[in-house]
Backbone as a ProteinNet text record, in pm:
[ID]
protein_1_A
[PRIMARY]
XXXXXXXXXXXXXXXXXXXXXXXXXXXXXXXXXXXXXXXXXXXXXXXXXXXXXXXXXXXXXXXXXXXXXXXXXXXXXXXXXXXXXXXXXXXXXXXXXXXXXXXXXXXXXXXXXXXXXXXXXXXXXXXXXXXXXXXXXXXXXXXXXXXXXXXXXXXXXXXXXXXXXXXXXXXXXXXXXXXXXXXXXXXXXXXXXXXXXXXXXXXXXXXXXXXXXXXXXXXXXXXXXXXXXXXXXXXXXXXXXXXXXXXXXXXXXX
[TERTIARY]
9615.3	9720.9	9857.1	9935.9	10066.4	10163.2	10272.6	10374.8	10437.5	10456	10515.9	10425.1	10295.7	10200.9	10195.1	10200.5	10198.1	10322	10436.3	10560	10565.7	10513.3	10520.7	10407	10302.8	10189.4	10227.2	10297.4	10336.5	10428.2	10515	10603.9	10523.3	10426.3	10341.9	10262.6	10208.1	10131.6	10220.8	10342.5	10434.6	10470.5	10494.9	10526.8	10406.3	10287.6	10167.5	10149.5	10177	10165.3	10264.1	10389.7	10489.3	10452.1	10396.7	10352.2	10239.6	10146.3	10036.9	10088.9	10184.5	10243.5	10313.1	10387.8	10460.8	10364.3	10259.7	10162	10089	10060.3	9994.4	10085.9	10215	10310.7	10322.4	10333.6	10344.6	10219.6	10103.3	9977.8	9970.4	10013.8	10010.7	10107.3	10226.9	10323.8	10277.1	10207.5	10157.3	10046.5	9966.3	9854.1	9890.9	10007.5	10047	10049.5	10112.2	10119.9	9994.9	9894.5	9775.5	9678.2	9605.2	9504.2	9372.1	9291	9320.4	9395	9477.3	9547	9461.1	9448.2	9361.7	9433.2	9437.9	9510.4	9448.4	9316.9	9250.5	9273.7	9260	9282.7	9428.8	9519.9	9662.4	9701.3	9655	9687	9626.2	9504.8	9444.4	9523.9	9573.6	9656.1	9790.8	9847.5	9973.2	9954.6	9841.3	9813.5	9794.2	9725.6	9701.4	9829.8	9908.8	10030.2	10141.9	10155.7	10266.6	10237.6	10146	10119.4	10061.2	9962.3	9896.8	9986.8	10082.1	10172.4	10292.4	10318.1	10439	10449.6	10343.9	10358.9	10396.5	10329.8	10357.9	10494.9	10537.1	10670.8	10777.1	10761.1	10861	10861	10743.5	10736	10801.4	10770.5	10831.2	10982.2	11027.7	11171.5	11242.6	11179	11240.3	11272.2	11175.4	11197.8	11289.9	11286.8	11379.7	11523.1	11546	11678.8	11721.4	11626.4	11657.4	11702.6	11633.7	11668.9	11807.6	11836.3	11968.5	12077.5	12055.5	12154.6	12171	12063.1	12070	12161.8	12143.5	12228.4	12372.7	12389.7	12525.2	12600.2	12531.2	12597.5	12649.8	12566.9	12609.6	12724.9	12717.3	12818.8	12950.7	12948.1	13071.2	13135.4	13054.2	13110.2	13190.6	13147.2	13216.4	13358.3	13380	13511.3	13581.2	13528.3	13592.2	13587.6	13480.5	13470.2	13346.9	13318.7	13200.2	13211.3	13332.1	13349.4	13291.9	13255	13198.1	13045.3	12985.7	12840.3	12767.2	12803	12733.5	12745.9	12866.5	12886.4	12809.6	12805.8	12733	12583.3	12530.3	12388.2	12360	12447.9	12427.1	12424.8	12522.6	12525.9	12404.9	12363.7	12250	12121.6	12096.3	11967.6	11964	12076.8	12073.9	12071.5	12149.4	12157.7	12042.3	11995.8	11900.7	11773.9	11788.8	11673	11571.2	11616.4	11523.6	11437.5	11496.8	11414.4	11326.4	11379.4	11301.9	11185.1	11206.7	11096.6	10987.1	11026.2	10926.7	10849.4	10921.1	10855.6	10755.8	10795.2	10703.7	10587.6	10611.3	10501.1	10397.5	10442.1	10348.7	10279.6	10352.7	10291.5	10180.8	10203.5	10103.7	9985.9	10014.7	9907.6	9833.8	9908	9846.9	9817.1	9906.1	9880.1	9750.6	9726.3	9602.2	9481.5	9492.3	9380.2	9351.2	9456.5	9436.4	9374.2	9422.5	9367.2	9220.8	9187.7	9049	8956	9001.9	8918.9	8889.6	8995.9	8975.9	8902	8931.8	8861	8712.5	8676.3	8534.7	8466.9	8540	8484.4	8465.1	8557.7	8549.3	8428.6	8407.9	8298.7	8162	8156.7	8029.1	8007.3	8091.1	8078.2	8096.2	8162.3	8190.5	8296.6	8389.6	8490.6	8425.6	8327.6	8253.3	8179.2	8129.6	8061.7	8158.1	8281.8	8381.7	8406.2	8415.1	8436.7	8319	8197.4	8080.3	8084.2	8148.7	8161.6	8287.3	8352.6	8475.4	8590.5	8593	8703.1	8780.7	8905.1	8982.8	9026.1	9007.9	9045.9	9192.3	9280.3	9422.6	9447.4	9384.5	9403.6	9348.9	9232.8	9166.2	9211.4	9246.9	9276.9	9424.7	9492.5	9630.2	9728.7	9716.2	9813.9	9825.4	9715.5	9731.3	9801.5	9771.4	9835.1	9982.5	10013	10152.5	10235	10183.4	10253.5	10269.4	10164.7	10170.5	10273.2	10276.9	10372.9	10516.3	10542	10678	10721.9	10630.1	10664.2	10687.9	10606.1	10609.7	10706.3	10740.7	10828.1	10966.1	11033.5	11161.9	11148.9	11038.3	11017.6	10999.1	10920.8	10901.7	11031.3	11110.7	11239.5	11332.5	11335.7	11419.6	11372.3	11240.7	11186.6	11219	11216.7	11249.3	11394.6	11485.4	11627.3	11646.8	11581.6	11594.6	11542.7	11425.4	11366.6	11452.7	11502.6	11585.4	11716.5	11775.8	11900.7	11877.9	11766.2	11733.9	11714.3	11642.3	11623.8	11754.9	11844.4	11976.1	12056.7	12050.6	12123.7	12076.1	11945.3	11891.2	11921.8	11917.3	11944.2	12090.5	12181.7	12323.7	12354.8	12289.1	12308.1	12257.1	12141.7	12085.2	12168.9	12254.3	12340.3	12481.2	12499.4	12626.8	12727.3	12688.5	12778.9	12751.1	12854	12837.4	12781.1	12691.3	12631.2	12733.8	12839.5	12942.2	13014.6	13035	13099	13011.8	12883.1	12789.4	12788.1	12776.5	12766.3	12895.8	13009.8	13138.2	13155	13118.8	13128.1	13030.2	12910.8	12808.9	12860.5	12918.4	12969.6	13091.7	13173.7	13296.6	13270.9	13175.8	13155.6	13033.8	12955.3	12835.4	12841.1	12810.9	12808.9	12685.7	12676	12558.8	12546.5	12658.6	12652.2	12573.9	12595.2	12521	12371.9	12340.6	12199.7	12133.7	12200.2	12142.9	12134.6	12229.6	12225.9	12100.2	12053.8	11931.1	11806.9	11807.6	11687.4	11657.3	11759.2	11735.2	11648.4	11639.5	11555.2	11407.4	11378.3	11240.2	11144.7	11184.4	11090.2	11058.6	11156.4	11131	11029.9	11046.8	10948.7	10809.7	10802.8	10674.3	10607	10684.6	10629.5	10575.3	10651.4	10609.4	10480.4	10475.3	10357.6	10232.7	10243.3	10126.9	10080.6	10173.4	10135.7	10073.2	10133.5	10079.4	9939.8	9921.7	9791.5	9685.5	9718.9	9621.3	9591.4	9695.2	9672.6	9582.8	9607	9524.2	9382	9368	9234.7	9156.1	9221.2	9151.3	9105.5	9175.4	9139.1	9050.4	8998.6	8917.3	8784.7	8748.3	8620.2	8561	8438.7	8372.8	8340.3	8300.2	8244.6	8340.6	8285	8364.1	8481.9	8462.9	8572.7	8688.3	8656.9	8760.5	8831.6	8757.3	8819.7	8917.9	8878.4	8969.9	9093.1	9075.4	9190	9282.6	9225.8	9307.3	9384.8	9322	9389	9506.9	9483.9	9591.7	9705.5	9671.2	9774.8	9855	9788.8	9858.9	9964.2	9930.9	10025.4	10140.7	10107.3	10210.2	10304	10246.7	10330.3	10409.2	10345.9	10415.6	10537.6	10522.7	10634.9	10745.4	10708.2	10809.1	10886	10816.3	10883.7	10967.3	10927.7	11010.7	11143.9	11139.8	11265.2	11347.7	11281.5	11353.1	11419.3	11346.4	11402.8	11517.8	11505.7	11613.5	11740.9	11726.5	11843.1	11906.5	11822.5	11875.3	11946.8	11887.7	11950.1	12079.2	12076.1	12195.7	12308.2	12271.9	12373.5	12433.6	12352.3	12403.7	12490	12455.7	12532	12668.5	12675.5	12798.2	12850.3
13535.1	13475	13528.3	13576.4	13631.2	13519.8	13560.4	13462.9	13396.7	13477.4	13422.9	13319.2	13347.8	13252.5	13124.3	13139.9	13022	12936.1	13000.3	12925.6	12857.4	12926	12872.6	12776.5	12775.8	12687.2	12539.8	12484.3	12343.6	12314.8	12411.9	12392.3	12384.3	12473	12473.4	12343.7	12298.6	12173.6	12054.7	12055.8	11947.4	11943.6	12061.4	12068.1	12027.8	12067.7	12026.5	11875.4	11815.6	11671	11599.8	11644.7	11583.3	11601.5	11717	11738.3	11644.7	11620.6	11527.9	11385.9	11345.6	11212.7	11200.8	11304.1	11300.7	11293.1	11373.6	11371	11237.2	11178.9	11048.2	10941	10947.4	10851.1	10865.2	10987	11008.7	10957.8	10986.2	10940.3	10787.8	10723.8	10576.9	10515.8	10571	10518.9	10541.2	10650.2	10678.1	10581.5	10541.3	10452.4	10304.1	10276.1	10136.6	10053.5	10100.2	10014.6	10014.9	10094.4	10103	9990.7	9946.4	9840.9	9904.4	9828.3	9692.5	9698.2	9598	9589.6	9510.5	9561.9	9498.9	9381.3	9268.1	9151.3	9096.7	9085.9	9025.3	9109.4	9240.1	9328.2	9325.6	9321.9	9320.9	9193.8	9078.7	8951.5	8945.8	8999.2	9003.3	9089.1	9201.9	9287.4	9222.8	9150.1	9079.7	8973.6	8904.5	8804.6	8871.1	8984.6	9055.2	9113.4	9178.6	9244.7	9144.8	9045.1	8951.8	8831.3	8747.1	8620.6	8644.7	8731.6	8753.4	8826.3	8904.2	8977.1	8894.4	8783.9	8706.1	8657.6	8601.7	8554.5	8664.1	8778.9	8884.5	8945.3	8955.4	9007.2	8914.1	8784.1	8689	8680	8685.2	8678.5	8800.6	8918.1	9040.2	9039.4	8997.8	8996.7	8891.1	8777.4	8670.6	8719.6	8782.5	8827.4	8949.8	9033.2	9145.8	9096.7	8999.8	8939.8	8870.5	8808.8	8740.1	8839.3	8953.3	9053.9	9111.1	9141.4	9194.2	9094.6	8968	8865	8848.9	8864.4	8851.9	8958.3	9083.2	9190.6	9174.2	9139.6	9126.3	9012.6	8903	8788.6	8825.4	8892.3	8933	9031.9	9127.2	9231.9	9177.5	9106.2	9058.5	8945.2	8864.2	8758.3	8817.5	8932.9	8999.7	9039.3	9069.9	9112.4	9005	8884.6	8774.1	8787.1	8846.3	8868.8	8799.9	8681	8610.3	8573.3	8571.7	8541	8646.1	8762.3	8868.5	8872.5	8783.1	8789.9	8765.2	8657.8	8624.4	8733.7	8788.2	8893.9	9019.9	9055.5	9175	9159.2	9043.4	9016.8	9016.5	8952.2	8943.5	9079.2	9164.7	9297.6	9380.6	9365.8	9443.6	9406.2	9275.8	9232.4	9243.9	9225	9231.2	9374.6	9461.8	9598.9	9686.8	9666.7	9761.1	9696.8	9613	9573	9493	9397.5	9316.2	9397.1	9474.6	9554.7	9657.7	9724.2	9828.7	9768.9	9657.1	9592.7	9549.1	9496.2	9459.6	9582.6	9694.1	9815.9	9871.7	9881.5	9941.4	9846.8	9716	9621.4	9632.8	9639.5	9653.9	9790	9893.7	10026.6	10026	9957.2	9953.1	9864.5	9747.5	9651	9681.1	9698.9	9712.6	9857.9	9950.1	10090	10138.3	10097.1	10136.3	10078.1	9951.9	9887.9	9954	9983.4	10047	10184.6	10262.2	10396.1	10390	10296.8	10287.6	10238.2	10142.9	10094.8	10205.4	10272.8	10378.8	10496.8	10528.1	10635.9	10607.9	10484.3	10447.5	10461.2	10424.6	10441.8	10589.2	10673.5	10816.3	10880.1	10848.4	10913.9	10858.3	10738.5	10681.6	10701.9	10785.6	10825.2	10709.2	10602.3	10492.4	10532	10619.3	10665	10750.1	10831.2	10907.3	10813.4	10701.3	10602.7	10540.1	10514.6	10461.7	10559	10687.6	10787.8	10791.3	10775.1	10773.1	10654.3	10544.9	10425.6	10429.7	10545.3	10564.8	10478.5	10450.6	10377.8	10478	10502.6	10602.1	10545.6	10620.9	10569.2	10530.3	10606	10571	10435	10409.6	10283.7	10165.9	10183.5	10072.7	10054.9	10163.3	10156.2	10170.4	10264.1	10295.2	10199.4	10177.8	10095.9	9954.3	9882	9746.9	9745.8	9842.2	9847.4	9885.7	9974.2	10012.8	9895.9	9826.7	9709.8	9601.1	9575.9	9471.2	9503.6	9629	9667	9655.1	9706	9701.4	9557.1	9471.6	9332.6	9250.3	9270	9183.5	9229.1	9357.3	9405.1	9338.4	9316	9244.7	9103.9	9035.1	8900.6	8907.1	9001.7	9017.8	9060.2	9144	9183.5	9065.2	8977.4	8857.9	8764.6	8747.9	8664.1	8724.1	8856.6	8922.7	8899.2	8907.7	8882	8738.8	8644.2	8503	8480	8535.5	8514.7	8578.1	8699	8766.7	8692.6	8642.8	8567.3	8437.4	8371.4	8247.9	8274.8	8381.7	8416.9	8445.1	8518.3	8544.6	8417.9	8328.1	8201.6	8118.7	8106.6	8025.3	8085.2	8217.1	8280.8	8264.9	8282.7	8267.5	8124.8	8028.4	7889.9	7869.7	7929	7912.8	7982.5	8077.3	8148.4	8091.5	7974.4	7904.8	7925.4	7991.5	8011.2	7902.7	7833.7	7725.3	7778.3	7699	7740.2	7758.3	7677.4	7689	7823.6	7874.4	8005.9	8114.4	8109	8207.8	8201.7	8081.6	8068.3	8108.2	8069.5	8107.2	8259.3	8323.3	8468.4	8533.9	8477.5	8529.7	8525.6	8411.5	8396.3	8484.6	8504.5	8580.6	8729.4	8784.4	8929.3	8972.2	8878.2	8912.1	8843.4	8916.6	8857.5	8906.3	8867.9	8903.7	9054.5	9123.7	9269.4	9332.6	9282.5	9334.4	9305.8	9185.4	9149.1	9237.6	9256.1	9340.4	9486.3	9531.2	9669	9694.8	9592.2	9607	9588.4	9484.5	9453.6	9559.1	9631.8	9734.3	9847.8	9858.7	9961.9	9924.6	9796.6	9752.4	9798.5	9800.2	9855.8	10002.7	10078.2	10219.2	10227.8	10141.8	10138.8	10105.8	10011.5	9973.8	10089.6	10166.2	10283.6	10383.6	10408.3	10505.3	10461	10335.2	10284.7	10292.7	10248.2	10247.3	10388.5	10478.1	10613.9	10688.8	10678	10749.3	10698.3	10566	10509.1	10549.8	10542.8	10578.4	10728	10809.3	10953.8	10993.8	10936.7	10967.6	10917.1	10800.8	10748.4	10830.2	10872.2	10945.5	11083.7	11145.7	11280.3	11277.2	11160.9	11147.5	11222.1	11294.7	11365.2	11349	11394.2	11402.9	11267.3	11172.8	11048.2	10962.8	10898.8	10803.9	10870.4	10995.2	11067.8	11085.9	11120.1	11136.5	11007.2	10896.4	10765.9	10731.1	10754.6	10728.5	10815.3	10942.4	11033.2	10989.3	10950.4	10906.2	10779.2	10687.4	10563.3	10592	10677.8	10713.2	10783.4	10878.5	10950.8	10858.2	10763.2	10671	10591.2	10544.9	10466.4	10553.4	10666.5	10752.3	10807.6	10866.4	10926	10818.2	10703.6	10595.7	10547.3	10527.4	10479.8	10584	10710.4	10817.2	10825.2	10817.9	10826.5	10702.3	10587.5	10467.4	10486.9	10538.7	10565.7	10672.4	10776.3	10881.8	10827.4	10747	10687.5	10593.9	10521	10432.1	10510.4	10623.4	10706.6	10762.2	10810.3	10869.2	10764.5	10646.7	10541.1	10492.3	10475.1	10431.9	10535.4	10664	10768.5	10764.1	10737	10727.8	10604.2	10496.3	10372.8	10381.5	10451.6	10452.4	10594.3
9684.3	9767.1	9722.5	9818	9786.3	9750	9686.4	9646.8	9769.6	9875.3	9997.2	10061.3	10065.4	10123	10040.7	9906.6	9820.4	9839.9	9866	9885	10020.8	10123.1	10258.9	10291	10206.8	10233	10243.3	10142.9	10153.3	10271.4	10304.4	10418.8	10547.9	10562.2	10681.3	10692.3	10580.3	10583.1	10617.1	10564.6	10595.8	10742.7	10801.1	10943.8	11028.7	10987.1	11059.5	11054.7	10939.6	10925.3	11016.3	11017.5	11104.6	11251.6	11285.4	11422.6	11461.9	11371.2	11399.2	11418.4	11335	11351.5	11486.8	11524.9	11651.4	11770.5	11768	11876.2	11882.9	11767.4	11765.4	11822.2	11788.8	11842.6	11994.2	12043.3	12187.6	12258.6	12202.3	12262.7	12264.1	12154.1	12148.4	12249.4	12260.5	12356.8	12500.1	12524.7	12659.9	12699	12601.7	12630.2	12616.1	12559.6	12537.2	12665.3	12774.9	12894	12980.8	12946.9	13030.5	12997.2	13096.9	13078.6	13033.3	12958.6	12908	12775.1	12750.2	12622.4	12524.9	12404.8	12304.5	12238	12308.4	12257.6	12129.9	12129.1	12013	11887.6	11899.1	11784.6	11741.1	11838.6	11806.3	11733	11781.4	11716	11576.8	11563.2	11430.2	11333.7	11380.8	11296.5	11265	11359.9	11334.5	11226.3	11231.8	11127.2	10991.8	10991.1	10865.7	10808.1	10893	10845.6	10819.4	10905.9	10894.5	10807.9	10852.9	10783.7	10645.1	10635.9	10506.7	10407.4	10456.3	10365.9	10323.8	10393.3	10366.3	10221.8	10161.1	10022.7	9923.5	9930.5	9833.9	9857.8	9985.2	10014.5	9957.2	9978.9	9930.8	9778.3	9718.4	9572.5	9508.5	9561.2	9508.8	9525.3	9642.7	9670	9586.4	9567	9487.1	9346.3	9281.5	9144.7	9139	9242.7	9246.5	9259.3	9347.3	9358.9	9231.7	9163.4	9037.1	8930.3	8923	8822.8	8850.9	8977.5	9012.3	8976.3	9011.4	8979.2	8828.8	8753.9	8608.6	8549.2	8591.3	8540	8587.2	8714.3	8767.7	8701.4	8675.5	8612.2	8475	8395.4	8262.3	8268.4	8361.1	8369.9	8423.1	8535.2	8596.9	8517.3	8449.9	8365.4	8249.7	8201.4	8091.4	8130.9	8258.6	8305.7	8389.2	8384.2	8455.3	8606	8658.1	8802.5	8860.5	8812.3	8860.9	9008.8	9061.7	9203.1	9296.3	9242.1	9324.8	9318.6	9240.7	9222.2	9353.2	9422.3	9546.2	9651	9666.6	9764.3	9730.8	9603.1	9561.9	9585.6	9547.2	9572.4	9722.1	9798	9941.6	10008.8	9977.7	10037.8	9995.8	9870.8	9821.7	9893.1	9904.9	9960.7	10112.2	10180.3	10326.3	10377.5	10317.4	10367.1	10320.1	10196.7	10140.3	10084.9	9984.5	9906.3	9985.7	10066.9	10143	10237.9	10328.1	10419.6	10349.6	10247.7	10181	10103.8	10036.1	9964.3	10060.5	10175.3	10275.7	10321.2	10341.3	10386.3	10286.6	10161	10063.2	10030.5	10039.7	10017.5	10127.7	10252.3	10363.9	10358.8	10321.4	10309.6	10205.3	10094.1	9987.6	10025.2	10079.6	10107.3	10236.7	10344.8	10476.6	10511.9	10470.1	10499	10436	10313	10245.9	10317.5	10360.5	10428.6	10563.2	10639.8	10769.1	10753.9	10657.7	10636.6	10593.8	10506.1	10459.8	10570.3	10652.7	10763.1	10863.6	10908.2	11007.7	10945.8	10818.9	10751.6	10738.6	10707.9	10699.6	10835.3	10942.2	11076.7	11109.6	11060.9	11090.2	11022.2	10894.6	10821.3	10859.7	10916	10961.6	11110.8	11172.4	11312.2	11409.9	11366.7	11458.8	11561.5	11522.3	11617.6	11726	11688.9	11789.3	11883.3	11829.4	11914.1	12014	11970.5	12062.9	12177.5	12145.5	12250.5	12347.4	12295.9	12382.8	12478.2	12435.7	12519.5	12605.2	12611.5	12690.2	12640.5	12510	12446.5	12362	12399.4	12325.8	12190	12079.7	11946.8	11937	12001.7	11996.1	12059.7	12172.6	12243.2	12163.5	12101.9	12033.6	11889.7	11820.6	11678	11647	11712.6	11675.5	11741.8	11872.4	11944.9	11888.3	11862.7	11806	11670.7	11587	11455.1	11465.2	11556.7	11576.4	11629.8	11729.2	11785.1	11680.4	11603	11501.3	11393.4	11349.5	11245.1	11294.8	11414.8	11468	11492.2	11534.4	11564.4	11438.5	11337.3	11220	11111.8	11107.5	11001.2	11000.4	11115.8	11109	11051.8	11081.7	11027.6	10876.7	10830.9	10686.8	10618.1	10684.9	10628.2	10613	10713.7	10705.7	10594.8	10583.1	10475.4	10339.3	10329	10203.2	10164.8	10262	10235.6	10187.2	10252.1	10213.4	10071.7	10040.5	9908.2	9799.5	9823	9723.3	9701.9	9809.2	9796.6	9720.2	9747.1	9675.4	9526.7	9494.4	9353.9	9284.9	9352.3	9294.6	9274.4	9370.1	9359.5	9240.6	9224.6	9116	8979.2	8968.8	8839.9	8800.3	8896.5	8863.2	8818.6	8881	8836.6	8695.3	8664.1	8530	8423.8	8464	8369.5	8363.6	8420.9	8405.5	8516.2	8624.3	8738.2	8841	8884.5	8980.4	9111.8	9170.7	9296.4	9407.3	9406.4	9509.9	9501.6	9380.3	9364.3	9424.6	9395.7	9450	9602.3	9659.5	9804.9	9874.7	9816.8	9877.4	9878.6	9768.2	9761.5	9859.5	9869.5	9961.6	10104.6	10144.1	10280.6	10305.9	10204	10221.6	10243.3	10168.7	10171.6	10253.2	10303.6	10379.4	10515.1	10620.7	10753.8	10829.4	10956.5	11036.3	11056	11056.2	11071.2	10956.5	10836	10720.9	10734.4	10783.5	10801.3	10906.4	11019.7	11124.7	11081.7	11000.8	10951.5	10869.6	10799.4	10723	10807.8	10893	10970.1	11075.7	11121.7	11223.1	11169.4	11037.3	10977.6	10981.2	10984.9	10966.9	11077.3	11206.4	11305.6	11280.8	11232.5	11199.3	11085.5	10984.4	10875.6	10929	11024.2	11081.4	11153.2	11229.2	11298	11196.7	11090.8	10988.9	10921.2	10879.9	10807.7	10894.1	11018.2	11106.1	11139.1	11171.3	11208.5	11091.9	10974.3	10857.8	10824.3	10823.7	10789.4	10891.3	11020	11123	11122	11103.2	11100.5	10984.5	10867.8	10752	10771.1	10833.9	10858.2	10959	11067.4	11172.6	11127.3	11034	10988.1	10863.4	10827.3	10707.1	10722.9	10618.6	10613.9	10473.6	10455.8	10324	10262.6	10344	10293	10213.2	10108.1	10029	9959.5	9917.4	9853	9950.2	10072.5	10173.3	10206.7	10208.9	10234.7	10123.4	9999.6	9888	9894	9929.1	9940.6	10054.3	10166.4	10279.2	10245.3	10173.3	10134.1	10042.1	9943.3	9850.8	9922.6	10008.9	10083.1	10172.7	10235.4	10325.4	10250.1	10129.4	10050.9	10001.4	9940.3	9880.8	9987.6	10092.2	10197.3	10269.7	10294.9	10363.4	10286.8	10156.8	10076.3	10069.3	10051.2	10045.5	10176.8	10289.7	10419	10448.2	10396.4	10411.5	10340.3	10218.9	10146.3	10216.7	10268.5	10339.4	10465.9	10541.6	10662.9	10629	10520.2	10477.9	10448.6	10380.2	10350.3	10477.4	10568.8	10692.5	10776.1	10791.9	10871.7	10806.4	10673.5	10603.4	10616.6	10614.1	10630.7	10769.9	10870.9	11006.9	11026	10957.4	10971.1	10904.1	10790.8	10711.5	10697.7
[MASK]
++++++++++++++++++++++++++++++++++++++++++++++++++++++++++++++++++++++++++++++++++++++++++++++++++++++++++++++++++++++++++++++++++++++++++++++++++++++++++++++++++++++++++++++++++++++++++++++++++++++++++++++++++++++++++++++++++++++++++++++++++++++++++++++

């Protein structure tokens, strides 16, 4: 293999991967309004992605907000700027930490599950059976997961913001800062625009998580080894693309 081929190989694979995601998205959007709509599968995925993920999202966000508040309290108290603690925590969790934590948690928990489920169907020829029954895999497998992710991610993002803010509030109180100072600062420096700036990212995260997981699952080969590889790839690629999308959206916003 020449040096040029070795250098261009990863670039070619990356472009092929992005092309597959784009084609899968176009196919899913084209089949979304066509009958019949898989209501039962969609509601089941919404329960799995939204309701079942809510505890872990809130728990992770609560302790993340607590840690941020812990460091900020020690740092700002040293310089007599405790009045900025609430605002700093508020801006951090509403614009960035809440939505991103929700995204990476869903990518890890649900993206892996979706990839392994579809991958297992692929290696056991269940997807071929669906085609024999005139059921398109995109319509039955991809569309419900895509709709569920896009629908539930804003709710999980909002729950993440609430949990992180609560954790920050409780920690600042335990470190000797009055709750009224934290809340006044939070209200002064944080408004609905900051909240919407963060939550608007969550549907994009949902699209990324669902597409990556389904794409990795549908292309699974080589039995159990392939299922494990697809599951790992879905989590790793999903989380990386969530961070990349967060950076791009934040750059466009500011």
